[in-house]
Coordinates of C-alpha atoms in Angstrom, one line a residue:
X1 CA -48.5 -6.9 -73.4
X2 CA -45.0 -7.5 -72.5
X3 CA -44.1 -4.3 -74.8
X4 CA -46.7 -2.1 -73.0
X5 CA -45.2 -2.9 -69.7
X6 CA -41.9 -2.3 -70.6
X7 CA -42.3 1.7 -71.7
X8 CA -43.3 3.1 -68.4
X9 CA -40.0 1.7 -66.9
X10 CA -38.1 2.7 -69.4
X11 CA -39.8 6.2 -69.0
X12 CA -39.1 5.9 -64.5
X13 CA -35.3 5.3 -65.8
X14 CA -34.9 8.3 -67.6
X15 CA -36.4 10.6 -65.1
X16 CA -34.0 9.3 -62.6
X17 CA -31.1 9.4 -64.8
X18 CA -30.4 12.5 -63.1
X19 CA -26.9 14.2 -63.5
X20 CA -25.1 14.0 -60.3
X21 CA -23.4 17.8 -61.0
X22 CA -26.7 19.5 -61.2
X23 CA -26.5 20.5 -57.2
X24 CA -23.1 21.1 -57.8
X25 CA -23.8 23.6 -60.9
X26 CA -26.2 25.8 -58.7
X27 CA -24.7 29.1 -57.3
X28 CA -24.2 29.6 -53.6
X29 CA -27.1 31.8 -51.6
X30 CA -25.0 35.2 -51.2
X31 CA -24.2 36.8 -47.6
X32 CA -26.4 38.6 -45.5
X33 CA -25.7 41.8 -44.3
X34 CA -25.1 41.1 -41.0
X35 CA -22.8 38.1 -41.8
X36 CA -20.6 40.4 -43.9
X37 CA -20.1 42.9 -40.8
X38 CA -19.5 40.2 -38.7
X39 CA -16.2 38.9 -40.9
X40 CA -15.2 42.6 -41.6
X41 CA -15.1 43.2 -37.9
X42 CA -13.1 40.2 -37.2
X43 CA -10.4 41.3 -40.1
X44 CA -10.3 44.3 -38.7
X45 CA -9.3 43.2 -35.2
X46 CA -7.0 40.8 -37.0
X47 CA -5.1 43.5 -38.5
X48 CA -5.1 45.6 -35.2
X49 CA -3.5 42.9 -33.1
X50 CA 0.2 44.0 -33.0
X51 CA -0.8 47.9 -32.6
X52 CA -2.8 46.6 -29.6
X53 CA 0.3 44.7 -28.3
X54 CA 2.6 47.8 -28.3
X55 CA -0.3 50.1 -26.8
X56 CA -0.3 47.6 -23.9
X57 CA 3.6 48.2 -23.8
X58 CA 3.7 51.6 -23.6
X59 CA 0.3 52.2 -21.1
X60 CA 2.4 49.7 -19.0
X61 CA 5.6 52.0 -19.0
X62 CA 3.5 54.9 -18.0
X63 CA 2.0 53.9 -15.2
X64 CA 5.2 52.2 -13.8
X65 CA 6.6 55.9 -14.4
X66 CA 3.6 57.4 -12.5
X67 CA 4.5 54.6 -9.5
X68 CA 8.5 55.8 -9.3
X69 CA 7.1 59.5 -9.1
X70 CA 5.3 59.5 -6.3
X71 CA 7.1 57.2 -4.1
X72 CA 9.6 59.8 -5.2
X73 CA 7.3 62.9 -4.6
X74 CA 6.8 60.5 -0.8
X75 CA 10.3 60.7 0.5
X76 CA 10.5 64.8 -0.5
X77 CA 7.2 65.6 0.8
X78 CA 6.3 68.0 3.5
X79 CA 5.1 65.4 5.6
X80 CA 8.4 63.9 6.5
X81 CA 9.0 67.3 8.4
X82 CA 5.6 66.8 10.0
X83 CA 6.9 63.7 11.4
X84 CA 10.0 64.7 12.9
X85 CA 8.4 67.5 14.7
X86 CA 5.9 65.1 16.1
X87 CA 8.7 62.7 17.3
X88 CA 10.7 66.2 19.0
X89 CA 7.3 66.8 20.9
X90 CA 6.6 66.1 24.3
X91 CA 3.5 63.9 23.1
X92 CA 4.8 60.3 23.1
X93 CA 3.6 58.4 19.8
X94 CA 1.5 55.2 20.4
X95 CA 3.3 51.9 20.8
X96 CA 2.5 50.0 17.7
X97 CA 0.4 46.5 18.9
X98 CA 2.3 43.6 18.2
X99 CA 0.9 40.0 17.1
X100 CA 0.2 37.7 20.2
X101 CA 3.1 35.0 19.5
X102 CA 1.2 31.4 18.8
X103 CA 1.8 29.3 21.8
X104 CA 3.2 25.6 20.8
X105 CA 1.0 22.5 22.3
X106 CA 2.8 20.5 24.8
X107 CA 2.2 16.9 24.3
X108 CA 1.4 15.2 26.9
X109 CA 2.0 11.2 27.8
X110 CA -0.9 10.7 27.7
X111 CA -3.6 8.5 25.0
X112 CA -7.1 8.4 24.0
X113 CA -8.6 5.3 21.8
X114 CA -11.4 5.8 19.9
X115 CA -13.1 2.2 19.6
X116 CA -14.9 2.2 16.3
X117 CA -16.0 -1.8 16.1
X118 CA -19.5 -1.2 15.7
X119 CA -19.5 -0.6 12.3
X120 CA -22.2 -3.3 11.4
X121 CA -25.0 -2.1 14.4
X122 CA -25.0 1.6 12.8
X123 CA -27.4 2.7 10.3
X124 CA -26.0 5.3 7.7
X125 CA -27.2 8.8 9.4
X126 CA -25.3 6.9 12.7
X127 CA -22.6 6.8 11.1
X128 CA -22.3 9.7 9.2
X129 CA -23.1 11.4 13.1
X130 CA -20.2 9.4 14.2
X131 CA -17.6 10.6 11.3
X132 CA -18.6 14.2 12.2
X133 CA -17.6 13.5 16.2
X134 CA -14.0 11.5 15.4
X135 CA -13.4 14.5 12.8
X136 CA -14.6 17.1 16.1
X137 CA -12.5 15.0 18.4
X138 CA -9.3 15.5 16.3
X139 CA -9.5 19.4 15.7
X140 CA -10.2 19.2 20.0
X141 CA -7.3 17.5 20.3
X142 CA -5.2 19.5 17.7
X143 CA -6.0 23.1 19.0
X144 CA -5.9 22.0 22.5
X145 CA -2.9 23.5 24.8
X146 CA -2.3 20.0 26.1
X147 CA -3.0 17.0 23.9
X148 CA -3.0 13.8 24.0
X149 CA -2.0 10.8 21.5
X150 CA -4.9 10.1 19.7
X151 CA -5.9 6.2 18.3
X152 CA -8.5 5.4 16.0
X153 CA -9.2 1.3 16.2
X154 CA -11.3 -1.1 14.3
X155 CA -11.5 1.5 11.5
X156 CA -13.0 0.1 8.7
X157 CA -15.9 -0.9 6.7
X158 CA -18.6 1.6 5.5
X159 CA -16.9 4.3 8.7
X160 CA -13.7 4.2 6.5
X161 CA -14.8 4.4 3.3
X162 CA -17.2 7.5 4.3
X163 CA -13.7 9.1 4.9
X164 CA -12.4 7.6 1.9
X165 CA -14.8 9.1 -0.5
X166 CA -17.3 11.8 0.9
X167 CA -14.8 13.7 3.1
X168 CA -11.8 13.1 0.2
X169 CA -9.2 11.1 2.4
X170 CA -8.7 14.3 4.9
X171 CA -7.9 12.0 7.7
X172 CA -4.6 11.0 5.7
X173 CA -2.5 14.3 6.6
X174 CA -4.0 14.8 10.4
X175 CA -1.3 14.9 12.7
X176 CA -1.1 13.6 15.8
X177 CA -3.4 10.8 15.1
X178 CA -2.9 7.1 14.0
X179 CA -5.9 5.0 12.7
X180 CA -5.7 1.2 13.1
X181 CA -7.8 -1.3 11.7
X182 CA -6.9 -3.8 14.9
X183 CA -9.2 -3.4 17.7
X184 CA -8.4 -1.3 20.7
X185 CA -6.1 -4.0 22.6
X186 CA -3.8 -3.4 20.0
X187 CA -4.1 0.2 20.1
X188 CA -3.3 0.2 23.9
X189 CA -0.5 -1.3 23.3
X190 CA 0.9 0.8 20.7
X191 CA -0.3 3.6 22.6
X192 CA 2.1 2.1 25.6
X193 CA 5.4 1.6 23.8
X194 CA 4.5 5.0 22.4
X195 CA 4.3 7.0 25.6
X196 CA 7.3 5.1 27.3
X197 CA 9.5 5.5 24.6
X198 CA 9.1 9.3 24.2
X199 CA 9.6 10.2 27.9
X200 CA 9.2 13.9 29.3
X201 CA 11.5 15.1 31.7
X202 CA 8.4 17.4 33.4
X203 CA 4.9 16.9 33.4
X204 CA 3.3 20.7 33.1
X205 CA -0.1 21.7 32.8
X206 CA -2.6 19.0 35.4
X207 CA 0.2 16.8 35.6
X208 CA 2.5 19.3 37.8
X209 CA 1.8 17.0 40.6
X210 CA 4.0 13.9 39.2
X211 CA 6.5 15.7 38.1
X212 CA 9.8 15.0 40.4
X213 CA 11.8 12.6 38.6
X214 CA 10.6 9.6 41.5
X215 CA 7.1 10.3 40.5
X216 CA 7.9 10.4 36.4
X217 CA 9.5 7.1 36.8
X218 CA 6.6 5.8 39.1
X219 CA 3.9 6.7 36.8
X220 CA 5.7 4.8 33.5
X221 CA 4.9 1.8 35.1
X222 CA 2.2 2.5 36.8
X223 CA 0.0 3.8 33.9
X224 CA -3.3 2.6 33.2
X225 CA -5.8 1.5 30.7
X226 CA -9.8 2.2 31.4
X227 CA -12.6 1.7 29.2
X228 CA -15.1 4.6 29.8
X229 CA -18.7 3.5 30.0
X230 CA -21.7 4.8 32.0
X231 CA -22.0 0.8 33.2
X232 CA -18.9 0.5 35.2
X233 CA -19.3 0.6 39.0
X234 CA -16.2 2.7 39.1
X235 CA -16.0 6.6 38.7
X236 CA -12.6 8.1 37.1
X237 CA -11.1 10.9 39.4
X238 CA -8.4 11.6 37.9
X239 CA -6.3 11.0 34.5
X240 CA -2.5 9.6 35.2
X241 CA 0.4 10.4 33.2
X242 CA 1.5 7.2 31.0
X243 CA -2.5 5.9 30.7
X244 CA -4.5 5.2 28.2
X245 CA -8.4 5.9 28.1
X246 CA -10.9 4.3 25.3
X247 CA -13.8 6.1 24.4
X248 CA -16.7 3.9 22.5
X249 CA -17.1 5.4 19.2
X250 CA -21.1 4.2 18.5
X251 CA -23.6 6.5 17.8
X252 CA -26.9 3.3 18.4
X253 CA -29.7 5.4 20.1
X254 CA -29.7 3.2 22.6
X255 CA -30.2 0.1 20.4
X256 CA -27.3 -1.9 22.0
X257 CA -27.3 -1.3 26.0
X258 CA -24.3 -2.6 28.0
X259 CA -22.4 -3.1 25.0
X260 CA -19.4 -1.5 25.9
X261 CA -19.1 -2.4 29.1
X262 CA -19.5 -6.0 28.0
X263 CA -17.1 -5.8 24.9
X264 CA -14.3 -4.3 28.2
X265 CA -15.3 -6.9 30.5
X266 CA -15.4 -10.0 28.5
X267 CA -11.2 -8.9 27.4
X268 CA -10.6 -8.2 31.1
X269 CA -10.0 -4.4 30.8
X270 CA -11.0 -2.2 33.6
X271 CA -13.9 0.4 33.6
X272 CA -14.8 3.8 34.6
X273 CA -17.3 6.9 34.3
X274 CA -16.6 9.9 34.3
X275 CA -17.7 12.0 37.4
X276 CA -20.6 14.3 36.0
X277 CA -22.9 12.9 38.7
X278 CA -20.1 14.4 41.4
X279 CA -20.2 17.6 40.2
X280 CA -23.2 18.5 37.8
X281 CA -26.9 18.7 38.3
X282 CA -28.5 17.9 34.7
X283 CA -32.0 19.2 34.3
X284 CA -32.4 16.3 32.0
X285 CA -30.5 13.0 30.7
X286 CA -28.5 13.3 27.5
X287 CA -25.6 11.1 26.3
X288 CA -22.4 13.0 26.0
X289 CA -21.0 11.8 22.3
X290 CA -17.5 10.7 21.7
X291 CA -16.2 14.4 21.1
X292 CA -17.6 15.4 24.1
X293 CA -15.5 13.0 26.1
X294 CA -12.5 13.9 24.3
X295 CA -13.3 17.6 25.1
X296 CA -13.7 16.9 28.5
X297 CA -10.8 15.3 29.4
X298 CA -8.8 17.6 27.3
X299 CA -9.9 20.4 29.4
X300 CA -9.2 18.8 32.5
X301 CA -5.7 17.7 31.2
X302 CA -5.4 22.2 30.9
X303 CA -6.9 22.8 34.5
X304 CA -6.7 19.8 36.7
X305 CA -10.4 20.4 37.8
X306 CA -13.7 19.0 36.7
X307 CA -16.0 21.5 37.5
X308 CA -14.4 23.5 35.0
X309 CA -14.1 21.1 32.4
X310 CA -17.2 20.1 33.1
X311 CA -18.6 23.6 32.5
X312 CA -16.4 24.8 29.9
X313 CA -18.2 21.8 27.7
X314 CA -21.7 21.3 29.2
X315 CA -23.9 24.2 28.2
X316 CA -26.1 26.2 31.0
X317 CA -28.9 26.8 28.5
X318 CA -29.4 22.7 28.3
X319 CA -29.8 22.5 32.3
X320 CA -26.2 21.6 32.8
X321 CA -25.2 23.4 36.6
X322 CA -22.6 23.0 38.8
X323 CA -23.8 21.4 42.7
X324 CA -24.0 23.6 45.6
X325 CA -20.5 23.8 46.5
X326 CA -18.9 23.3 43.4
X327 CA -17.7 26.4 41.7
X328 CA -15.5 28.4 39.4
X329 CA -13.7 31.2 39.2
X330 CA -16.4 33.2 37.3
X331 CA -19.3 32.0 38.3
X332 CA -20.9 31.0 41.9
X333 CA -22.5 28.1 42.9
X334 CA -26.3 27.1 42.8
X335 CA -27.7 25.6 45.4
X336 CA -28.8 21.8 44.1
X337 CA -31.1 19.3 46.3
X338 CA -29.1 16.3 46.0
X339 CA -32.4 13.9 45.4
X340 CA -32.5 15.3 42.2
X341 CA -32.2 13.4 38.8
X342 CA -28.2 14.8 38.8
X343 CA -27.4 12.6 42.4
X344 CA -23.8 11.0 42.5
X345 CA -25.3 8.2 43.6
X346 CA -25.6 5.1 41.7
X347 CA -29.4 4.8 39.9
X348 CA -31.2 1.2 41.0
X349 CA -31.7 -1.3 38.2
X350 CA -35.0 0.2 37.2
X351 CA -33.7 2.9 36.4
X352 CA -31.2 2.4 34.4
X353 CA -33.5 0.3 32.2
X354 CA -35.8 3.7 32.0
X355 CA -33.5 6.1 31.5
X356 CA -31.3 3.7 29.1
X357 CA -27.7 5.4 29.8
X358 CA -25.4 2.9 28.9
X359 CA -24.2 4.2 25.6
X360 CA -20.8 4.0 25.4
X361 CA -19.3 7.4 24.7
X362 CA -21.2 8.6 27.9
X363 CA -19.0 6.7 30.3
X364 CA -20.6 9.0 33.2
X365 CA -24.1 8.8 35.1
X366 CA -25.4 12.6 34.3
X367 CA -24.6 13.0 30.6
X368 CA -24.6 16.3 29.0
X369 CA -26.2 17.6 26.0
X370 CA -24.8 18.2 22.4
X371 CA -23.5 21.3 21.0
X372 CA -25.1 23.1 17.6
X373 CA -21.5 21.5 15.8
X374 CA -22.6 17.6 16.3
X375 CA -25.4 16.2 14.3
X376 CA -26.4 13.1 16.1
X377 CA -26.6 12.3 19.9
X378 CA -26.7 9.0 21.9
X379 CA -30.8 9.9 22.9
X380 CA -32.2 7.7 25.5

């Protein structure tokens, strides 16, 4: 038995006992046709490479040849004579237009804070909204005849890293703007040292009416700081030279009422609105956002007059019109019944609670509506 079942392994050996060279040992398949013309046509442009090079060379000399002819065929031609004649005649030539020359922004001593420490009561679209309006506000400010010095405070948390990652760091070569991670009482007071210490001789554009020397040094002590919010009992009538204004940058839909004006009260900062209600009649109640303000008072800082800023920012097609009264150059007045939602006066406690306008960036009592470029709007 043991002999029996010893042969058929034996006999499973030898048929594996294969030589390992037998694979080796078999011919390679031959080319196809089309492989074959493939490697021809690649000697072939091997071997014309340099002839190529020196055709290059010389198609390159011939058409700077072609170039020197007729510039020289240009000075000898016929027209030249044409032009002469044309300059002899009594028709004068037209003056060539010249380039309007750029005109510099004047910096003004003035500042405007952007207060970002709400970073934890925003959702992510809020926030997103409210990177698009600081990114607005400085492009306002940069463009702008007259600008201001321009503070970003409490910047940090998911706000800065939005700027960090999604819009690549930008914010790191603006000009004209500082972004601090302290809150806006240290912002103020950098924004202080930094007015006083770059005095102006002059104050030009809305500030004309400081400007002797006894009113320039009047108004560097004198200048103030305000918190803007639709809360404060107080309306803003003018902007001073050496002041500071702080703008709440929170985009909340009206999650947080009275913040601001709470957040200025309870560090003993004074308040104001702005005075939309003096001048505007709003078909309805929008929040201004925090570019909005910035725009605002930029305009006003070009023009001295509210209307106008008030116009040049507020659109018509939104319901935004001036009060009987209260006009521009352009445009007349309409005449506005002053019981209307747009009255200067100030709204009774129940009202306020139903029409909900204590966002911060508002800081006025009639707030105006957003433009196509802003995302997100303080809706009450």
């Amino acid at each position: 038995m043991s002999s029996s079942l010893a042969e058929p392994r034996l006999e499973a050996k030898s048929t594996l006992d294969v030589p390992s060279n037998t694979m080796q040992e078999q011919p390679e398949p031959p080319l196809s046709k089309n492989k074959l013309k493939k490697l021809l046509r690649d000697q072939k442009w091997e071997e014309g490479r340099e002839k190529r090079k020196e055709l290059r060379k010389v198609k390159a000399k011939e058409r700077k040849e072609r170039k020197r002819a007729a510039r020289n065929d240009h000075q000898h031609s016929p027209s030249d004579s044409i032009h002469e004649k044309r300059k002899a005649s009594a028709e004068p030539e037209a003056p060539a237009t010249k380039r309007p020359k750029t005109v510099k922004p004047i910096q003004l001593p003035v500042s405007f804070i952007i207060d970002c420490n709400f970073d934890d009561l925003m959702r992510d679209n809020e926030r997103t909204s409210l990177a698009s309006q600081i990114t607005r506000s400085y492009s306002e400010n940069h463009k702008a005849p007259f600008q201001s010095h321009l503070f970003v405070s409490s910047f940090g948390g998911l706000l800065k890293h939005r700027f960090d990652t999604v819009l690549a760091g930008t914010h790191h070569s603006w000009k004209g703007v500082k972004f601090l991670e302290n809150g806006f009482e240290v912002a103020a007071r950098e924004a202080t040292n930094l007015m006083k210490t770059n005095r102006t001789e002059k104050f030009p554009g809305a500030f004309q009416k400081f400007g002797d020397e006894q009113g320039i040094e009047a108004t560097t002590t004198s200048g103030e700081v305000v918190y803007l919010t639709s809360d404060s009992p107080e309306t803003l009538t003018e902007l001073k030279p050496y002041s500071t204004y702080i703008i709440g940058g929170i985009v909340d839909k009206n999650r947080h009422k009275g913040i601001c004006y709470k957040r200025a009260m309870d560090r003993g900062f004074n308040t104001a609105k702005l005075p939309i209600g003096d001048y505007m009649k709003m078909a309805s109640r929008f929040v201004l956002t925090t570019n909005h303000v910035v725009e605002i008072m930029l305009n006003w800082l070009d023009m001295g007059d509210w209307a106008k800023a008030f116009v040049e920012v507020i659109p018509q097609r939104k319901g935004g019109v001036l009060k009987e009264g209260m006009t521009t150059p352009n445009e007349p007045s309409e005449a506005i019944t002053h019981d209307q939602a747009g009255n200067a006066a100030e709204p009774s406690p129940e009202e306020r609670a139903e029409l909900a306008k204590d966002v911060c960036p508002s800081g006025v009592d009639d707030l105006a509506t957003k433009t196509p470029q802003h995302t997100e709007e303080h809706e009450q």
